[in-house]
Coordinates of N, CA and C and ligand atoms in Angstrom, one line a residue:
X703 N 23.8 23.9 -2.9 CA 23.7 23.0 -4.0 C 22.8 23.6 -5.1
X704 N 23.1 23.8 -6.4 CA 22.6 24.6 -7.3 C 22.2 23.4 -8.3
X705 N 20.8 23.2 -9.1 CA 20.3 22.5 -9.8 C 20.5 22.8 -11.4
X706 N 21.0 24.3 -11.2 CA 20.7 25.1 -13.0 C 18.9 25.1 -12.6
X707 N 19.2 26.5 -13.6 CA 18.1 27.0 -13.3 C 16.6 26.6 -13.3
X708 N 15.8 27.1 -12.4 CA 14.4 26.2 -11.9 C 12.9 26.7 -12.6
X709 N 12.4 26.2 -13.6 CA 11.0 27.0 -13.8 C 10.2 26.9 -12.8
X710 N 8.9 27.3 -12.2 CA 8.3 27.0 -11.1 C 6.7 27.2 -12.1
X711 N 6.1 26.4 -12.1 CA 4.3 26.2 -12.1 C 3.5 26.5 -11.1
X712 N 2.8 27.6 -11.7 CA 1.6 28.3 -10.6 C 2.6 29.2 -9.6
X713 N 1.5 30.2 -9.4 CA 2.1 31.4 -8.7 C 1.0 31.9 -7.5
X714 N 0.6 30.6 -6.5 CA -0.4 31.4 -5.2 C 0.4 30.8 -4.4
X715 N 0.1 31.1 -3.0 CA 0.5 31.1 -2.5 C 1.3 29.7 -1.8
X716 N 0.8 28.6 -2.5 CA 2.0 27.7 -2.3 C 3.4 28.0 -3.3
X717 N 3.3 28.7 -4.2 CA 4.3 28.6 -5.2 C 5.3 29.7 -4.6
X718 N 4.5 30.8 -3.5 CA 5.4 31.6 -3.1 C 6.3 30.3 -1.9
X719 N 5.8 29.3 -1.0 CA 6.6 29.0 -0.2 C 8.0 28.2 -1.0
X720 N 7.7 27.8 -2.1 CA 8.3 26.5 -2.8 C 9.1 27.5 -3.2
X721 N 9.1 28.6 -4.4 CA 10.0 29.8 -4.6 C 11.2 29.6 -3.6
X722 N 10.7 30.4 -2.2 CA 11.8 30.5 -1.2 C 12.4 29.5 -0.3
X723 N 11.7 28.2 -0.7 CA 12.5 26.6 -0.6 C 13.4 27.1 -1.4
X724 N 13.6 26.7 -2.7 CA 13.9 26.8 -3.8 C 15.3 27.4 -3.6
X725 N 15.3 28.8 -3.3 CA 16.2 29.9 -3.1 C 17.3 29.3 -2.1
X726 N 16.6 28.5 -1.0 CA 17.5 28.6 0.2 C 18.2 27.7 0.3
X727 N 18.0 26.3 -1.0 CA 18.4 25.7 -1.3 C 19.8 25.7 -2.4
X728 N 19.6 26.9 -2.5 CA 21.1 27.7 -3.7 C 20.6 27.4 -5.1
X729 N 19.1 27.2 -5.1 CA 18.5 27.2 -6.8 C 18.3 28.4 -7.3
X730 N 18.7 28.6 -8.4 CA 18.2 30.1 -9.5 C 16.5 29.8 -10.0
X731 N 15.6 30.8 -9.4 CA 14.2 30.4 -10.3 C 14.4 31.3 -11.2
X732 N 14.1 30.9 -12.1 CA 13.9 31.4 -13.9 C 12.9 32.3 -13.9
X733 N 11.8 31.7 -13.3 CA 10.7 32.6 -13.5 C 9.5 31.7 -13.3
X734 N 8.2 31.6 -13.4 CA 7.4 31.3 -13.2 C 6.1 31.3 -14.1
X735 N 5.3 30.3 -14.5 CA 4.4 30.4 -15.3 C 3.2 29.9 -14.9
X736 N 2.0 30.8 -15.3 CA 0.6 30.1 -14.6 C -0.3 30.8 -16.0
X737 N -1.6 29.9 -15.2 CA -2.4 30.4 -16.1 C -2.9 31.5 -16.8
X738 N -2.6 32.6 -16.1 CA -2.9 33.8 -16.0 C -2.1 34.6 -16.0
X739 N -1.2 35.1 -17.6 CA 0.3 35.4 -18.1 C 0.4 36.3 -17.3
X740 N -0.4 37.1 -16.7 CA -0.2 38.8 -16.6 C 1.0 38.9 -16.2
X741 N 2.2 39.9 -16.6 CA 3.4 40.2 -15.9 C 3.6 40.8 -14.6
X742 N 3.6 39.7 -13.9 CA 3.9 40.3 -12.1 C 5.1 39.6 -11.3
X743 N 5.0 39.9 -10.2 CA 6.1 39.2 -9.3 C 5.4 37.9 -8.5
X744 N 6.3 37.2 -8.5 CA 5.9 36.0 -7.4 C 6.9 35.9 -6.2
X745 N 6.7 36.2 -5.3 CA 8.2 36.6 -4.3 C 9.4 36.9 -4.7
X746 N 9.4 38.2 -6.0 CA 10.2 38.5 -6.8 C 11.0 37.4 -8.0
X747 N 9.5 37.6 -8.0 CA 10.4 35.7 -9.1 C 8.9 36.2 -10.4
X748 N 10.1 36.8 -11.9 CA 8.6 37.0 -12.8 C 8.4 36.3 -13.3
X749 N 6.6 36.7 -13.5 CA 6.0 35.6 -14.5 C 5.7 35.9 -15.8
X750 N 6.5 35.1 -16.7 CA 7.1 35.2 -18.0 C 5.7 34.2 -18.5
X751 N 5.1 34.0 -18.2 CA 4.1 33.2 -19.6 C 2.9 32.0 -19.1
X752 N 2.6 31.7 -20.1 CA 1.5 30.3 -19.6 C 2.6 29.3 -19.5
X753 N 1.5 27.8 -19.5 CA 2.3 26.7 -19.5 C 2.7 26.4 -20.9
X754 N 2.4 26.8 -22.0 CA 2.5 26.8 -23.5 C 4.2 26.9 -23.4
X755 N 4.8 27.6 -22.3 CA 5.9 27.6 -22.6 C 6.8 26.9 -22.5
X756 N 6.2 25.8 -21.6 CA 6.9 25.0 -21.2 C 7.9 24.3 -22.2
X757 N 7.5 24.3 -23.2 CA 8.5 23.1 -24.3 C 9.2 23.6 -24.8
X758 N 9.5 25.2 -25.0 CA 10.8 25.9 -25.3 C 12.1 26.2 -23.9
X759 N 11.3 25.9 -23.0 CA 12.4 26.8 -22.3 C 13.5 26.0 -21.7
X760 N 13.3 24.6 -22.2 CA 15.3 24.1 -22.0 C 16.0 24.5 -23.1
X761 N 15.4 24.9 -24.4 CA 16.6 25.6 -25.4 C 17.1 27.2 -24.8
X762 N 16.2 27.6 -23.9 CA 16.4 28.7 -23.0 C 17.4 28.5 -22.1
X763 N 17.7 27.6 -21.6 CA 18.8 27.0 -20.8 C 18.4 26.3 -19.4
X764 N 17.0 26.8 -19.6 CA 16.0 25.9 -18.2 C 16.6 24.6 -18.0
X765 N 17.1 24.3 -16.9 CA 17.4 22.3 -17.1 C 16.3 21.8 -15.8
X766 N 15.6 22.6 -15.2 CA 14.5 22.2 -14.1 C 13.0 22.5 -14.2
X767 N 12.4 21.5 -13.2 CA 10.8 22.2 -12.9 C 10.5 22.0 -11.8
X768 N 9.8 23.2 -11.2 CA 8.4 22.8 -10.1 C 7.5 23.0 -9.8
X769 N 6.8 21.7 -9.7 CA 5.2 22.2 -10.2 C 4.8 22.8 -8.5
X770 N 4.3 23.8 -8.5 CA 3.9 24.6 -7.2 C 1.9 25.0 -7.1
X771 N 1.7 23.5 -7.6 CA 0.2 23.8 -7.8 C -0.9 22.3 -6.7
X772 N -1.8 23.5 -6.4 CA -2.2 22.8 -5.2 C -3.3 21.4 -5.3
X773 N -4.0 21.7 -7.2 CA -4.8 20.7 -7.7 C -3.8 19.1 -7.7
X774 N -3.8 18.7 -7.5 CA -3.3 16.9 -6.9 C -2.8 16.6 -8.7
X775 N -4.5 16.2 -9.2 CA -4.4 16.1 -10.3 C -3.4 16.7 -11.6
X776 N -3.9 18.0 -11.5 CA -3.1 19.1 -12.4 C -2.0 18.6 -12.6
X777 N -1.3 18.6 -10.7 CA 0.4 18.8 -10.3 C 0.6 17.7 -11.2
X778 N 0.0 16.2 -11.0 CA 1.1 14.9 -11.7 C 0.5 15.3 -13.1
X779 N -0.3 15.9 -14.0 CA 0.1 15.9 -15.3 C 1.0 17.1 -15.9
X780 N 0.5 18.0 -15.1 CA 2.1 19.2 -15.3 C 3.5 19.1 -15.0
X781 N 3.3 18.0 -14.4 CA 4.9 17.6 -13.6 C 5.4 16.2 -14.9
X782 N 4.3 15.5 -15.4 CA 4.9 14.9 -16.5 C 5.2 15.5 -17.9
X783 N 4.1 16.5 -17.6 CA 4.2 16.9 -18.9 C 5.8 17.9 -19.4
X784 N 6.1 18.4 -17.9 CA 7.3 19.1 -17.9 C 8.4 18.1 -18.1
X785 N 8.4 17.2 -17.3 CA 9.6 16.0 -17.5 C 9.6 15.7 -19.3
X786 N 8.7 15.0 -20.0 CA 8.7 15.0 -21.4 C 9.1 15.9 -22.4
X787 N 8.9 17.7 -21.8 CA 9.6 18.6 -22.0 C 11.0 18.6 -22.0
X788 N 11.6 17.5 -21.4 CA 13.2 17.3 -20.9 C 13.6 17.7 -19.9
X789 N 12.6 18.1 -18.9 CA 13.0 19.3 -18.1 C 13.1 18.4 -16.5
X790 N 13.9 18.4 -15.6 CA 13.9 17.1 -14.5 C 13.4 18.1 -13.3
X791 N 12.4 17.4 -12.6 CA 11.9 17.9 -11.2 C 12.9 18.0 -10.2
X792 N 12.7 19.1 -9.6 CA 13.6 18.8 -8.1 C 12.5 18.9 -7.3
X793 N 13.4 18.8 -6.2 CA 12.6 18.4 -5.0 C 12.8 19.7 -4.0
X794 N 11.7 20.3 -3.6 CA 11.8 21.7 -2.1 C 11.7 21.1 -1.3
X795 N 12.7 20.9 -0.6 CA 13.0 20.3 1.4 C 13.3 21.3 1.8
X796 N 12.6 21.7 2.8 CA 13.0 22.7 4.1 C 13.9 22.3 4.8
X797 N 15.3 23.3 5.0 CA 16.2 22.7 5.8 C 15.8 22.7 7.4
X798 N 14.5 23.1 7.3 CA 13.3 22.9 8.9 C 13.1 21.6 9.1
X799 N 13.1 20.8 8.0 CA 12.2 19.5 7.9 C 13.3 18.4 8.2
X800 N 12.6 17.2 9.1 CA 13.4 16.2 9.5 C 12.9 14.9 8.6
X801 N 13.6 14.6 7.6 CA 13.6 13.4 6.6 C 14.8 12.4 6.9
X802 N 14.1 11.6 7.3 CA 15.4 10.2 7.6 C 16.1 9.6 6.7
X803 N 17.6 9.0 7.1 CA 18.4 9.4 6.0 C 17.7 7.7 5.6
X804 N 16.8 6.9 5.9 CA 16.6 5.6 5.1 C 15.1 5.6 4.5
X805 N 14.8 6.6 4.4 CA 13.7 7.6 3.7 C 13.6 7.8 2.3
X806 N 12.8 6.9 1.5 CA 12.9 7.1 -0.2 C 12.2 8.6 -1.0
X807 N 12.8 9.5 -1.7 CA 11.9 10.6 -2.0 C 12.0 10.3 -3.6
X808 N 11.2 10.3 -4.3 CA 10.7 11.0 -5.6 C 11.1 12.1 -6.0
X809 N 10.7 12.6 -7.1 CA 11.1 13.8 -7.7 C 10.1 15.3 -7.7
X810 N 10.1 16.0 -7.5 CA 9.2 16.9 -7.8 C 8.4 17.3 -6.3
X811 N 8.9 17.1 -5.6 CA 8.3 16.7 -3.8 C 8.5 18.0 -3.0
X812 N 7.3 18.4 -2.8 CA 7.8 19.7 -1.7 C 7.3 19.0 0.3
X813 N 8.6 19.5 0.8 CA 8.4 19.0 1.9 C 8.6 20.5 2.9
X814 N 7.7 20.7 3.4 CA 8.1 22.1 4.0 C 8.5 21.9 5.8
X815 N 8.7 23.4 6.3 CA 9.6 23.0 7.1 C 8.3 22.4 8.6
X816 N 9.4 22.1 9.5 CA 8.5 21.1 10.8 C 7.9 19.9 10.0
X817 N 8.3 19.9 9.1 CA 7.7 17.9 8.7 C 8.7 17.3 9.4
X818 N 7.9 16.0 9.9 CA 8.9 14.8 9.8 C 8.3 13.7 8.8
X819 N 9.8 13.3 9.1 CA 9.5 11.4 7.4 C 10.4 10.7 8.2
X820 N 9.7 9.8 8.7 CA 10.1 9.0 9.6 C 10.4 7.6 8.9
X821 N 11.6 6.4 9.1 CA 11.9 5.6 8.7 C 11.1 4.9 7.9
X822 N 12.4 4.6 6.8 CA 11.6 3.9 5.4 C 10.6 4.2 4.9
X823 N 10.2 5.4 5.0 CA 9.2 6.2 4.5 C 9.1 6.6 3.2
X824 N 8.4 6.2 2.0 CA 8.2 6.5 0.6 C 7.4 7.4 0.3
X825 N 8.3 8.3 -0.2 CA 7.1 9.3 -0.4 C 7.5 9.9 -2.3
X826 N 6.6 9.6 -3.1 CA 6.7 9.3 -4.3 C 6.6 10.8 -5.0
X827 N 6.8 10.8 -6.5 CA 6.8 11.8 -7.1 C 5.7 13.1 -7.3
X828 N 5.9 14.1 -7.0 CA 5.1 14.9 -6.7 C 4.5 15.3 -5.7
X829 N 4.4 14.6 -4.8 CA 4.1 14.8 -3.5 C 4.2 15.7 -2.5
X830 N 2.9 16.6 -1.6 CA 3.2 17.6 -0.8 C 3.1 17.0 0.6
X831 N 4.2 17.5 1.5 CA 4.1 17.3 2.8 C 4.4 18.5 3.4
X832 N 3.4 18.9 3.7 CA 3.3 20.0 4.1 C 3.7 20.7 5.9
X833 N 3.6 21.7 5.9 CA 4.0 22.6 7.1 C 4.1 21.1 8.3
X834 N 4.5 20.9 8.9 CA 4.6 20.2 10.2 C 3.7 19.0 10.2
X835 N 3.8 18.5 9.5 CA 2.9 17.0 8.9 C 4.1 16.2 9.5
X836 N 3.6 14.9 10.3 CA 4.0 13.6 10.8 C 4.1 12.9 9.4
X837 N 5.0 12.0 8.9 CA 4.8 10.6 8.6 C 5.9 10.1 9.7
X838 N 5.1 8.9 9.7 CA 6.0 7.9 10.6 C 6.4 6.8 9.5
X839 N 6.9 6.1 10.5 CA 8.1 5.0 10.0 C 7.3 4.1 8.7
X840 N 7.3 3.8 7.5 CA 7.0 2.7 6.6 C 6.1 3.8 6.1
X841 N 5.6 4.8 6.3 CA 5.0 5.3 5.5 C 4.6 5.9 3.9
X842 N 3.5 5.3 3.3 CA 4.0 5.2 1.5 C 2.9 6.3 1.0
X843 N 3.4 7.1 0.6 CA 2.8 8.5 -0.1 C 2.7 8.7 -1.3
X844 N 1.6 8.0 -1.9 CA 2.0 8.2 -3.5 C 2.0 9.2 -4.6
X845 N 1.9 8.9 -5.8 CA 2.3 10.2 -6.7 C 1.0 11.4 -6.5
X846 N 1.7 12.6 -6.2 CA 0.8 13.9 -6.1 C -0.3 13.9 -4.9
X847 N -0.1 13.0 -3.9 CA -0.9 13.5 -2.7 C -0.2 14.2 -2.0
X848 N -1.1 14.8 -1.3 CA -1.1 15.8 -0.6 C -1.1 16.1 0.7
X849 N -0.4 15.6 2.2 CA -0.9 15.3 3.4 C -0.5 17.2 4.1
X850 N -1.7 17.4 4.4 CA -2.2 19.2 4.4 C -1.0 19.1 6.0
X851 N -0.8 20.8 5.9 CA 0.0 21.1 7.4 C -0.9 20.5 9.0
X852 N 0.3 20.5 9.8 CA -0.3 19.2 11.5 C -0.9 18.3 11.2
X853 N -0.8 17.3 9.8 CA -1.4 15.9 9.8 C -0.7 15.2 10.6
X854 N -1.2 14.1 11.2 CA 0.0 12.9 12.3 C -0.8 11.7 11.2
X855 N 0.3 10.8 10.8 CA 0.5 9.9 10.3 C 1.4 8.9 11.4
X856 N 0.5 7.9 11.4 CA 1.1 6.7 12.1 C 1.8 5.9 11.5
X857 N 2.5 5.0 12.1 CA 3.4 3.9 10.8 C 3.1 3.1 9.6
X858 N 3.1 2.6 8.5 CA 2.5 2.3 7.7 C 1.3 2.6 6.9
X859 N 1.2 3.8 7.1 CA 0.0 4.3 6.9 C 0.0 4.3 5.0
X860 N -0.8 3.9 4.1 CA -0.2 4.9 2.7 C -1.4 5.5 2.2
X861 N -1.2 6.4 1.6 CA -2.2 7.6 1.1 C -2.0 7.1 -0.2
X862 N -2.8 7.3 -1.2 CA -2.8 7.0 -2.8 C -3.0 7.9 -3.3
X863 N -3.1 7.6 -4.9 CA -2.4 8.9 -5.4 C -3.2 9.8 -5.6
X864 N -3.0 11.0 -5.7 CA -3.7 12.3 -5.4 C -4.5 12.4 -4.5
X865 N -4.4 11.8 -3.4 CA -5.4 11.5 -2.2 C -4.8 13.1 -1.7
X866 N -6.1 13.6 -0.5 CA -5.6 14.6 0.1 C -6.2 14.7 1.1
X867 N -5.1 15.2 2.4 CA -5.7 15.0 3.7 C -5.6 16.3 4.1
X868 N -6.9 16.7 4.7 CA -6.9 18.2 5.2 C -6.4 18.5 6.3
X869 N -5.9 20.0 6.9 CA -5.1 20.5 7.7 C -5.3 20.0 9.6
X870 N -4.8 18.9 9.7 CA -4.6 18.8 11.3 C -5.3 17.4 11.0
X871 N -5.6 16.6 10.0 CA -6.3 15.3 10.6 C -4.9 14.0 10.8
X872 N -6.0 13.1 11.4 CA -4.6 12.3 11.6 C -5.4 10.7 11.3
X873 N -3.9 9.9 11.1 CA -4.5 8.6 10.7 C -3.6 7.6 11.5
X874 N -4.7 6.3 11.9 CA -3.7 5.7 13.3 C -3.1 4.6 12.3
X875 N -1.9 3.3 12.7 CA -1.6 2.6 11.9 C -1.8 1.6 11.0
X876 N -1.7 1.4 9.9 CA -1.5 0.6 8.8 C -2.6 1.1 8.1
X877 N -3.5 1.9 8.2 CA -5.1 2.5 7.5 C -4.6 2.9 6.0
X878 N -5.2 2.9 4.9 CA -4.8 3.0 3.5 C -6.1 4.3 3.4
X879 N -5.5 4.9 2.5 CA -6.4 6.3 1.7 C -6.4 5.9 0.4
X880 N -7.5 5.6 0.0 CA -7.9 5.5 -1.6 C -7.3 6.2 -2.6
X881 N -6.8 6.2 -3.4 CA -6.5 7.1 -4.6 C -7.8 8.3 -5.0
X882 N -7.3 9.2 -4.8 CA -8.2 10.5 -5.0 C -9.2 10.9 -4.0
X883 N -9.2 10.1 -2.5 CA -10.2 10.4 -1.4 C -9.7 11.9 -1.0
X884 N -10.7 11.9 -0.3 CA -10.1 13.7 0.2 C -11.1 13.2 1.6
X885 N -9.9 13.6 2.5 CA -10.0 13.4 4.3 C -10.2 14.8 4.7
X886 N -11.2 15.4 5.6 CA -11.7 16.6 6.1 C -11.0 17.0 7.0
X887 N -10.5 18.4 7.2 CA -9.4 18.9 8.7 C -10.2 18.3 9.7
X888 N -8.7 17.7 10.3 CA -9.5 17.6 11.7 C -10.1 15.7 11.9
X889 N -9.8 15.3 11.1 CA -10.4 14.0 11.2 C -9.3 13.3 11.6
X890 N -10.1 12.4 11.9 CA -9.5 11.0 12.6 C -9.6 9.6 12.0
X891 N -8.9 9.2 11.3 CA -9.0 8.2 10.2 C -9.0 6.9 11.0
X892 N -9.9 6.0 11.3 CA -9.5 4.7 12.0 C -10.0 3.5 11.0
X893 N -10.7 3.7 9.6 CA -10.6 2.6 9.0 C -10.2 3.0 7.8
X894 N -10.3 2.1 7.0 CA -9.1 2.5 5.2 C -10.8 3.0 4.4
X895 N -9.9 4.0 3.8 CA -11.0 4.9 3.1 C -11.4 4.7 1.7
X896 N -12.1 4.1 1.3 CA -11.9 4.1 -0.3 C -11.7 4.8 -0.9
X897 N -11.1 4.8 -2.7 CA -11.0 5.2 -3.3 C -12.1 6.6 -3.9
X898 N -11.3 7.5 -4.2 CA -12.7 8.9 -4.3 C -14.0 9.4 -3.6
X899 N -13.3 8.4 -2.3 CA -14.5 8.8 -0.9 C -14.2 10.6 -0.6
X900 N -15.1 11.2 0.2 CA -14.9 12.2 0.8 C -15.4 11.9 2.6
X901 N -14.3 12.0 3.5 CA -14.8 11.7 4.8 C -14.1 12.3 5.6
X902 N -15.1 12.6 6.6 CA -14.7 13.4 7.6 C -15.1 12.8 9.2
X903 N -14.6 13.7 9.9 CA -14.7 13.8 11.7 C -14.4 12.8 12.3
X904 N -14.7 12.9 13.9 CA -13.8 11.9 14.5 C -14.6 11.1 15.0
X905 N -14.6 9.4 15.2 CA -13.9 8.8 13.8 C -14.7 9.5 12.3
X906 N -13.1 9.7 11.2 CA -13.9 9.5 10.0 C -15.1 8.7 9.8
X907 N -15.7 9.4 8.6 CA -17.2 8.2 8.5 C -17.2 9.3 6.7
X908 N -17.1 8.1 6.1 CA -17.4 8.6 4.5 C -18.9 9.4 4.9
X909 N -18.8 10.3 4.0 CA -19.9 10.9 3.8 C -20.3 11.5 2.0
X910 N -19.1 11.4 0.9 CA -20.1 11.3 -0.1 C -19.0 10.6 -1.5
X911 N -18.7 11.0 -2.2 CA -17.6 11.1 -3.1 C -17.1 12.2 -3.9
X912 N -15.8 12.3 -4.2 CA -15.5 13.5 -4.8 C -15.6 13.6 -6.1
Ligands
COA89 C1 -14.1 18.2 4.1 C2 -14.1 19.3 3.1 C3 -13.3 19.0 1.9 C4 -15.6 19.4 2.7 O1 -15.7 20.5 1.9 P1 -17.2 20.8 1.3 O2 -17.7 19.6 0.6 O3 -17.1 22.1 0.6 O4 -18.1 21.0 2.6 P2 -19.0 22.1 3.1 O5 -18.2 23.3 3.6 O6 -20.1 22.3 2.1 O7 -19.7 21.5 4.4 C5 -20.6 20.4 4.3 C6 -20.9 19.9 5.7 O8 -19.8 19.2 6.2 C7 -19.3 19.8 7.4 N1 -17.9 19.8 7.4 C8 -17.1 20.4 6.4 N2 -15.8 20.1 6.7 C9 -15.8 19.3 7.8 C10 -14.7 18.8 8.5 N3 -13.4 18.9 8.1 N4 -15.0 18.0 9.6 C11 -16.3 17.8 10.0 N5 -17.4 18.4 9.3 C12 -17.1 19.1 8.2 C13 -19.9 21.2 7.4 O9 -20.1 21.7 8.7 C14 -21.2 21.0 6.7 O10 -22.2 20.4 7.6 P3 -23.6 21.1 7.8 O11 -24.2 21.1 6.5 O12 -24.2 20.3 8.8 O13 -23.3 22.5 8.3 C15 -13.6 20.6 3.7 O14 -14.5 21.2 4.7 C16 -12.3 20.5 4.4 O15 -12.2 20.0 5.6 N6 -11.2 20.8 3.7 C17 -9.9 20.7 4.2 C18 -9.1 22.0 3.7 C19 -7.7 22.0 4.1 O16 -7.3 21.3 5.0 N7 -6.9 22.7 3.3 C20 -5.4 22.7 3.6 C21 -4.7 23.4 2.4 S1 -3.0 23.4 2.6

């Protein structure tokens, strides 16, 4: 399935995995733009410019974006700012990844491979699910969080927006993540975290704000 052609935002090392989603998916990347014009390769994919460029390049014939940037925040205003551009998000699924077919996705969503998205599971615009991250069943992911690679998410769990959970922690069922908290690798989530908490270990225990 071919989208017409894909700009891609940011060029480290998440933007290389999204790129080769991207590809395997039968999308054409255009090229790539970050902050830092220098002309190089991004998994053979060049970088033609800043984000300045963004508002020319559907008279270029661009009709896509993806934002491939790891700041939470950044991604949902680059990802609107591209849509306003005219430009419509797609979505990188690993044909690795197991997303249920009664599973709602958003736009702009990288899901890499070994995820699962387990029933009725929302996972909203921008959103990263990363390397072999659990969601289970009812789970609601909202715009531009980030649930890091080996998170286990239990049923109903929802993360808020730009919330971000570090690599291997897990959260047991129905627990809520504040909008903008950041959860420490490795943690164990057993109560609902406030909003712009920072907490870690097992059990989580807030320990400051971000
Ligand atoms: C929780 C986290 C955000 C804290 O970052 P930070 O504020 O820079 O923390 P520091 O490294 O200064 O450490 C502060 C203290 O917290 C402890 N700490 C840090 N991370 C911890 C964690 N995940 N679990 C338990 N304790 C942790 C440190 O040991 C240190 O304690 P000490 O002073 O007694 O030695 C970070 O350590 C983390 O876990 N990030 C997740 C990264 C990740 O998963 N990335 C995936 C990208 S795909």
């Amino acid at each position: 399935m071919s989208a017409g052609p894909v700009i891609v935002l940011g060029a480290g090392g998440h933007a290389k995995v999204v790129i080769e989603l991207l590809r395997a998916s039968g999308h054409e990347v255009f090229g790539v733009l970050d902050a830092d014009p220098t002309p190089r390769t991004v998994v053979d994919a060049p970088v033609i410019g800043d984000d300045s460029r963004l508002e020319s390049l559907k008279a270029e014939g661009v009709t896509h974006a993806f934002i491939a940037i790891g700041d939470n925040g950044l991604r949902l205003r680059l990802g609107r700012k591209a849509q306003r551009a005219g430009l419509e998000l797609v979505n990188a699924v690993s044909p690795f990844a197991r997303v249920s077919p009664s599973a709602r996705l958003g736009v702009g969503i990288a899901i890499m491979a070994g995820a699962v998205i387990n029933a009725e599971s929302d996972i909203r615009d921008l959103a990263i699910i990363n390397t072999g991250a659990v969601i289970d069943h009812d789970g609601l992911i909202c715009e531009a969080a980030h649930v890091a690679p080996g998170c286990a998410l239990a049923g109903d769990v929802t993360v808020g927006q730009r919330a971000f959970l570090g690599v291997g922690s897990s959260v047991i069922p129905g627990r809520h993540i504040g909008e903008d908290a950041v959860v420490g690798a490795g943690a164990c989530v057993v109560h609902d975290i406030p909003a712009s908490a920072l907490a870690m270990g097992v059990p989580a225990r807030v320990t400051g704000r971000v």
